[in-house]
Short mmCIF file of C-alpha atoms in Angstrom, two decimals:
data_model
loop_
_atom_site.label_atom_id
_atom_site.label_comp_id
_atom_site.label_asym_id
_atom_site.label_seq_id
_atom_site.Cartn_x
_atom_site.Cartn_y
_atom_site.Cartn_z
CA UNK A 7 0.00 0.00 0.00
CA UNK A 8 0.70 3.98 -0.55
CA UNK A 9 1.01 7.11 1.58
CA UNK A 10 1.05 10.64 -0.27
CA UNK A 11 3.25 12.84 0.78
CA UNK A 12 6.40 10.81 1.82
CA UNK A 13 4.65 9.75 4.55
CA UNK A 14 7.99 7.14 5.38
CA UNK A 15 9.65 6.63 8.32
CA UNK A 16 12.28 9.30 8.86
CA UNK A 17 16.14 7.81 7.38
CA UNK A 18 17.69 6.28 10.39
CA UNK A 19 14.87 5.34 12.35
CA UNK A 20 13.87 2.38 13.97
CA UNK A 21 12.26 -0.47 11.03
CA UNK A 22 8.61 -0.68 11.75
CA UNK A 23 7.64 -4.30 12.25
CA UNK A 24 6.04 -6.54 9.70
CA UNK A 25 4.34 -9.07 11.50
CA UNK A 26 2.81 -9.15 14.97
CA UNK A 27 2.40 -13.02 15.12
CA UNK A 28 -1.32 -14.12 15.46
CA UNK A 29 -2.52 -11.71 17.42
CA UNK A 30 -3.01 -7.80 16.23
CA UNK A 31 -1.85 -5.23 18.98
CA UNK A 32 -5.00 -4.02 20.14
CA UNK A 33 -3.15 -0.46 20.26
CA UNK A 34 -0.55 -0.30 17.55
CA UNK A 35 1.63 2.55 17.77
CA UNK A 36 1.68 5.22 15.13
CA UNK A 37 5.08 5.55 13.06
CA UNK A 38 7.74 8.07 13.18
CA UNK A 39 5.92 9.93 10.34
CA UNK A 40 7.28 13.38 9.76
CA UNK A 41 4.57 15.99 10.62
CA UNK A 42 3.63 18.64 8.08
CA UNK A 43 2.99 22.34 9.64
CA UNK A 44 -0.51 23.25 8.81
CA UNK A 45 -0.47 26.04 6.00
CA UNK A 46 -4.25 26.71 4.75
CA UNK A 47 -4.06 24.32 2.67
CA UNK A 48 -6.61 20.76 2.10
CA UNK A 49 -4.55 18.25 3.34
CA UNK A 50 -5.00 14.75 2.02
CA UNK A 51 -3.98 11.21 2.53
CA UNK A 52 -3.62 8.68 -0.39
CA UNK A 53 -3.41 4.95 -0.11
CA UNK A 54 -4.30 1.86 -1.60
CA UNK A 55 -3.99 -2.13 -2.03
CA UNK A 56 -4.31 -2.83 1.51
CA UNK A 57 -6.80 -5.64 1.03
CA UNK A 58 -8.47 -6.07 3.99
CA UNK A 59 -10.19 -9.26 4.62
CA UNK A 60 -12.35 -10.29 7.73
CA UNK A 61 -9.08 -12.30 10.02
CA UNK A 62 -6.45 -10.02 11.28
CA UNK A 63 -3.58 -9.65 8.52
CA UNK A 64 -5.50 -9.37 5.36
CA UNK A 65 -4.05 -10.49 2.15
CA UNK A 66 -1.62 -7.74 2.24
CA UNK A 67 1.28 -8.31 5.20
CA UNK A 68 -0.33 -6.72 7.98
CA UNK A 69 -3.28 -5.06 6.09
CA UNK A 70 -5.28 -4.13 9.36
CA UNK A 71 -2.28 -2.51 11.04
CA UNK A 72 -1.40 -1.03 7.56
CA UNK A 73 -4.66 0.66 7.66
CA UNK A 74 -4.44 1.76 11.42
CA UNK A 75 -1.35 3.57 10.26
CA UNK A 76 -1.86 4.87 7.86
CA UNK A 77 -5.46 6.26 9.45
CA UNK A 78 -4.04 7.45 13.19
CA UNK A 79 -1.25 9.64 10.62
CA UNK A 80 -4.27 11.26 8.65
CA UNK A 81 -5.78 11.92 12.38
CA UNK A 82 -2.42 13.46 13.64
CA UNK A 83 -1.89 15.67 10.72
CA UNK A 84 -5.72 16.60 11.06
CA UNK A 85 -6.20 15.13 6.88
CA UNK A 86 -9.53 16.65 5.43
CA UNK A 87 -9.53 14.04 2.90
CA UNK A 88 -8.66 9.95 2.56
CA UNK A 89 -8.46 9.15 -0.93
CA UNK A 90 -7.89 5.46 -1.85
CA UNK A 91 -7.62 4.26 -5.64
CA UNK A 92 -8.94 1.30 -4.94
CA UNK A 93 -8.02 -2.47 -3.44
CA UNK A 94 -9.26 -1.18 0.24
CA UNK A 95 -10.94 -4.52 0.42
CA UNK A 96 -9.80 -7.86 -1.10
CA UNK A 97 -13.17 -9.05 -2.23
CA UNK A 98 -16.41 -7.89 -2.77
CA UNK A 99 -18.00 -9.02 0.52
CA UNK A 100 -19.52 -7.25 2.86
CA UNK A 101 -17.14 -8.47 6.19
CA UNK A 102 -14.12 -7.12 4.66
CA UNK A 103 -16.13 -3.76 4.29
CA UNK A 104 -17.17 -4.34 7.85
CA UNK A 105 -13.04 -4.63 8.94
CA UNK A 106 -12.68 -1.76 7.04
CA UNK A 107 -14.98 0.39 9.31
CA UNK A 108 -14.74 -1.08 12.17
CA UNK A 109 -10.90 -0.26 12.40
CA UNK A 110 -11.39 3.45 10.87
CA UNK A 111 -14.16 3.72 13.69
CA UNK A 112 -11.58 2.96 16.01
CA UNK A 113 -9.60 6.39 14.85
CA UNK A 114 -12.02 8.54 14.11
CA UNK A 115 -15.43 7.28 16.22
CA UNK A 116 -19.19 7.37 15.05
CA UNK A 117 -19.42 11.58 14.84
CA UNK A 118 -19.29 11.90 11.13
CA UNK A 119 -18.89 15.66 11.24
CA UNK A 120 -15.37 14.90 12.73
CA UNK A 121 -14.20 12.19 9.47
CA UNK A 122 -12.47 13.37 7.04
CA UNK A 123 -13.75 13.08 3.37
CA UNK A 124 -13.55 9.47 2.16
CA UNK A 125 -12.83 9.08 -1.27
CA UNK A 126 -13.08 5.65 -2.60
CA UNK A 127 -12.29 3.99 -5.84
CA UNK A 128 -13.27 0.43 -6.71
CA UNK A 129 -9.92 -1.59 -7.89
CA UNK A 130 -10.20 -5.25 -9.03
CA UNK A 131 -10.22 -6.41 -5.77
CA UNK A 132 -13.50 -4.38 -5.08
CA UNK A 133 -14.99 -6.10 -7.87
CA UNK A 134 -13.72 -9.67 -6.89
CA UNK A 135 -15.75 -12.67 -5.57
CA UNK A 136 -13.67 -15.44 -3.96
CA UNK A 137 -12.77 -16.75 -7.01
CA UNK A 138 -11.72 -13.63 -7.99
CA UNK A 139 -14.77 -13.19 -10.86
CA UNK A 140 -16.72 -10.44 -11.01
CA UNK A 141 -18.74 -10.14 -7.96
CA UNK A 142 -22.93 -10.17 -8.99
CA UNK A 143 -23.15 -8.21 -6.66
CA UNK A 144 -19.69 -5.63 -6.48
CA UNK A 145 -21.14 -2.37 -7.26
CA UNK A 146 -24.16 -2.07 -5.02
CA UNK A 147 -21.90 -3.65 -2.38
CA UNK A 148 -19.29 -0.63 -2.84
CA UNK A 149 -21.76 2.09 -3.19
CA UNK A 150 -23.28 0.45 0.07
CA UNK A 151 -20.16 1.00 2.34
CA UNK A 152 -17.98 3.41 0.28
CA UNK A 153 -20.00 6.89 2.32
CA UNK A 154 -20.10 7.99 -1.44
CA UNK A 155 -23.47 10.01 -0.73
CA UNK A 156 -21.60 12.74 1.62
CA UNK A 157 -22.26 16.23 1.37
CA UNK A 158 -19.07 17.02 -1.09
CA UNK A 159 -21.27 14.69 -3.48
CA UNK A 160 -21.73 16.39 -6.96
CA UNK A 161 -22.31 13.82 -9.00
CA UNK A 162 -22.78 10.34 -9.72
CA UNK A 163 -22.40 8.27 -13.15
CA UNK A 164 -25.50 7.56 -14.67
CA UNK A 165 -23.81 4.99 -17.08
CA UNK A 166 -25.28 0.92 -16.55
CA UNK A 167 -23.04 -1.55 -16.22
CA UNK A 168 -22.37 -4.61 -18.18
CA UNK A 169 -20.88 -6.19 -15.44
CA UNK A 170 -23.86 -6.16 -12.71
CA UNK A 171 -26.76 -5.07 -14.77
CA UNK A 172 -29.18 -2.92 -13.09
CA UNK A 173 -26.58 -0.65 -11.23
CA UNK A 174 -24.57 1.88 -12.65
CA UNK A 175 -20.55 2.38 -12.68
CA UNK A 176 -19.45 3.79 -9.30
CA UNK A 177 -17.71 6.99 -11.38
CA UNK A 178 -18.48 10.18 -9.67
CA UNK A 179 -16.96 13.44 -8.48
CA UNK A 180 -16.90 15.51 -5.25
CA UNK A 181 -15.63 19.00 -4.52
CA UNK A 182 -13.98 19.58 -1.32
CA UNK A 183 -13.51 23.27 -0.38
CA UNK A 184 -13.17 23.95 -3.92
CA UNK A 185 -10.69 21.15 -4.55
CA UNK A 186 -12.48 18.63 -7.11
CA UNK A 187 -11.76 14.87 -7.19
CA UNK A 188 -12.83 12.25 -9.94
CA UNK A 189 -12.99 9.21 -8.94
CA UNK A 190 -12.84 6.76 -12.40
CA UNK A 191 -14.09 2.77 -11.13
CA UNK A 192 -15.01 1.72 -14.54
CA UNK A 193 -16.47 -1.30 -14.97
CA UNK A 194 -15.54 -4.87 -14.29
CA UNK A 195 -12.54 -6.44 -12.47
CA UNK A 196 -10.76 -4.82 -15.60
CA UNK A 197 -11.70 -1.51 -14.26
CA UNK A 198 -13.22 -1.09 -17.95
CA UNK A 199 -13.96 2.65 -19.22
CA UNK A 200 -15.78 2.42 -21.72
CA UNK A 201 -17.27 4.92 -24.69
CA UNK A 202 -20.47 6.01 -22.44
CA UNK A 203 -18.45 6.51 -19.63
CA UNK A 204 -15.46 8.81 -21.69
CA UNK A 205 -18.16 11.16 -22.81
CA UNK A 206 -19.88 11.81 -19.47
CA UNK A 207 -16.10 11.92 -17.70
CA UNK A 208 -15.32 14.46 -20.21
CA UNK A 209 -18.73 16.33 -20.17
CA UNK A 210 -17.52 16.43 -15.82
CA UNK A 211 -14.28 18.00 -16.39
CA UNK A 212 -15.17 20.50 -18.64
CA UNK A 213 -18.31 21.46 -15.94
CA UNK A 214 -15.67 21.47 -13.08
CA UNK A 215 -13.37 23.71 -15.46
CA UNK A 216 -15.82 26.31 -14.67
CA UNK A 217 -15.25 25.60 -10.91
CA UNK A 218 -13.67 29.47 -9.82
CA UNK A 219 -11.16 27.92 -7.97
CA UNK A 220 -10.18 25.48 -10.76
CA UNK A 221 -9.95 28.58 -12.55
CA UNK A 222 -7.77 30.33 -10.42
CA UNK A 223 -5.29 27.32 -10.32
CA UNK A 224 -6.59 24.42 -8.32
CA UNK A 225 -5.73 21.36 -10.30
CA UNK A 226 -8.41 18.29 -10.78
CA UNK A 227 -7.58 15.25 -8.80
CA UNK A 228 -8.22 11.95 -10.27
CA UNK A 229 -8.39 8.33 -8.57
CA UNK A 230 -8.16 5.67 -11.36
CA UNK A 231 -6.57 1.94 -9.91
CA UNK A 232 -4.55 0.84 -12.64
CA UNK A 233 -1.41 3.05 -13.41
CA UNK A 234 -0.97 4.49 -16.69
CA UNK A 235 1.83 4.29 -18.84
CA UNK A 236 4.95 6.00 -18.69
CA UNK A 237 3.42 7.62 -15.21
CA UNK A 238 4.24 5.04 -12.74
CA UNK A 239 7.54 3.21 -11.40
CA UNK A 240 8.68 1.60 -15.11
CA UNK A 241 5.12 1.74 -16.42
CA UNK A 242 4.10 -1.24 -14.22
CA UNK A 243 1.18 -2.54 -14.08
CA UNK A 244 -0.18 -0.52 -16.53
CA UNK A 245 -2.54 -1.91 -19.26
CA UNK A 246 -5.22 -1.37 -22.36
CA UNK A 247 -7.68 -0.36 -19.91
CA UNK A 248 -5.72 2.43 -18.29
CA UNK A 249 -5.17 3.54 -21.92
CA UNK A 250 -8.92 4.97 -21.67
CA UNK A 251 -8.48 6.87 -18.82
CA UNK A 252 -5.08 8.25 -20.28
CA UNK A 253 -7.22 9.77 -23.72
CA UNK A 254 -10.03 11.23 -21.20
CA UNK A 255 -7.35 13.24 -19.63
CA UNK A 256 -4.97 14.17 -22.43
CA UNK A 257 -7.02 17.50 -23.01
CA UNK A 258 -6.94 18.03 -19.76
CA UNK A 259 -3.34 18.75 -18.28
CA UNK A 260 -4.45 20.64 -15.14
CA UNK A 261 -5.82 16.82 -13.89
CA UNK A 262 -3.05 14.99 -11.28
CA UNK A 263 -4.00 11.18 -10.95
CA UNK A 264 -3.76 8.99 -8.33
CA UNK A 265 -3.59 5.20 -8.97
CA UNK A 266 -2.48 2.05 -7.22
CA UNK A 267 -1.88 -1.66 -8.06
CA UNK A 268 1.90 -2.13 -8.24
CA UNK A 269 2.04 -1.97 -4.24
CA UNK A 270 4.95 0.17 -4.97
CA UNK A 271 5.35 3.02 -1.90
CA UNK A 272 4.59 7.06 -3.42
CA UNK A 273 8.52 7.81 -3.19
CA UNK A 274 8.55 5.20 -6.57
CA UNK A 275 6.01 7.01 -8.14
#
């Protein structure tokens, strides 16, 4: 999994350990992140792939304390937004959602006027049943525990899916005091973009264009899952699908994406 920022133990500090044995420390310490002044500014944590599941580690080494981390550091640094390109969860099933809250509960408590912003992407582990097909059921699961419907909520994709007919893709965007964030889910395990979904992405950045503060400077942040070519560590893990995502933005260079996959650490990127 990924922290923004550099958010990496400071050079010449103490390893932080891999594996606690059988039994997760019911109060895992936070690590020796460095800790950015405040300066006005939105303040946001990125992560992904840490693939919860509903037993303590997770498919990921360590995915629960992973996410406890990386969570009591957005707390400490007071983050106004999580955004997560995807691979939260390991399969579409609704205990590893339950893991997932139940430990970012245990940060940030039940008052949701005191969360930050979750932004949530589905990756192909969202999408996965245990036999890692598509899940029948993998979009109306995600929508169900992703807090998608928060007040920053502008829009949502109104483009069915091939995948689980009857829902739409989980694309949608949210603006964040001023700061706008696409979130791209496609459809299928492939994270699949296709035509329909190009033309209302586009028809969304060209409305948020319009946004005065994108206007003034504010770039558009994107979540997509799978990297892009020539953007991530050696291009890898980058594929055909991510080739869609790369012509909806070409027009547009004032959009910074996000993705995950490789389960390389930001400082790679």
């Amino acid at each position: 999994c990924a922290l923004a920022r550099e958010v990496l133990p400071k050079q010449g500090g103490a390893p932080i350990p891999r594996d606690y044995g059988e039994e997760e420390p019911e109060d895992p310490e936070v690590p020796d992140y460095p800790v950015y002044p405040g300066d006005g500014e939105l303040v946001t944590v990125t992560f992904a792939d840490v693939q919860l599941m509903a037993e303590h580690r997770g498919n990921t080494v360590n995915g629960p304390k992973a996410l406890r981390d990386h969570l009591n550091y957005a707390k400490s640094i007071d983050a106004d937004v999580l955004f997560m390109p995807g691979d939260v969860v390991n399969n579409a099933v609704q205990s590893y959602y339950d893991r997932f809250w139940t430990i970012f509960k245990s940060v940030y408590g039940e008052n949701k006027s005191l969360w930050p912003e979750i932004i949530w992407t589905m990756g192909n582990h969202e999408w996965y049943d245990t036999s890692e097909k598509d899940a029948a059921d993998a979009i109306a699961l995600f929508k169900a525990n992703a807090y998608i419907d928060s007040p920053s909520l502008v829009k949502m994709s109104k483009v069915p899916s091939e995948a689980n007919p009857g829902q739409t893709v989980a694309n949608y965007y949210k603006v964040v005091n001023g700061v706008p964030f696409v979130v791209i889910s496609g459809d299928s395990r492939a994270n699949t973009v296709t035509e329909a979904q190009k033309e209302e992405l586009i028809g969304w950045l060209d409305e948020i264009n319009e946004l005065p503060s994108v206007k003034a400077g504010t770039p558009i942040y994107v979540a997509y899952h799978g990297p892009i070519e020539d953007v991530t560590f050696f291009g890898q893990g980058a594929s055909d699908e991510s080739k869609a995502v790369d012509e909806v933005l070409k027009n547009y260079p004032n959009t910074i994406v996000f993705t995950g996959h490789t389960h390389y650490t930001n400082i790679n990127e």
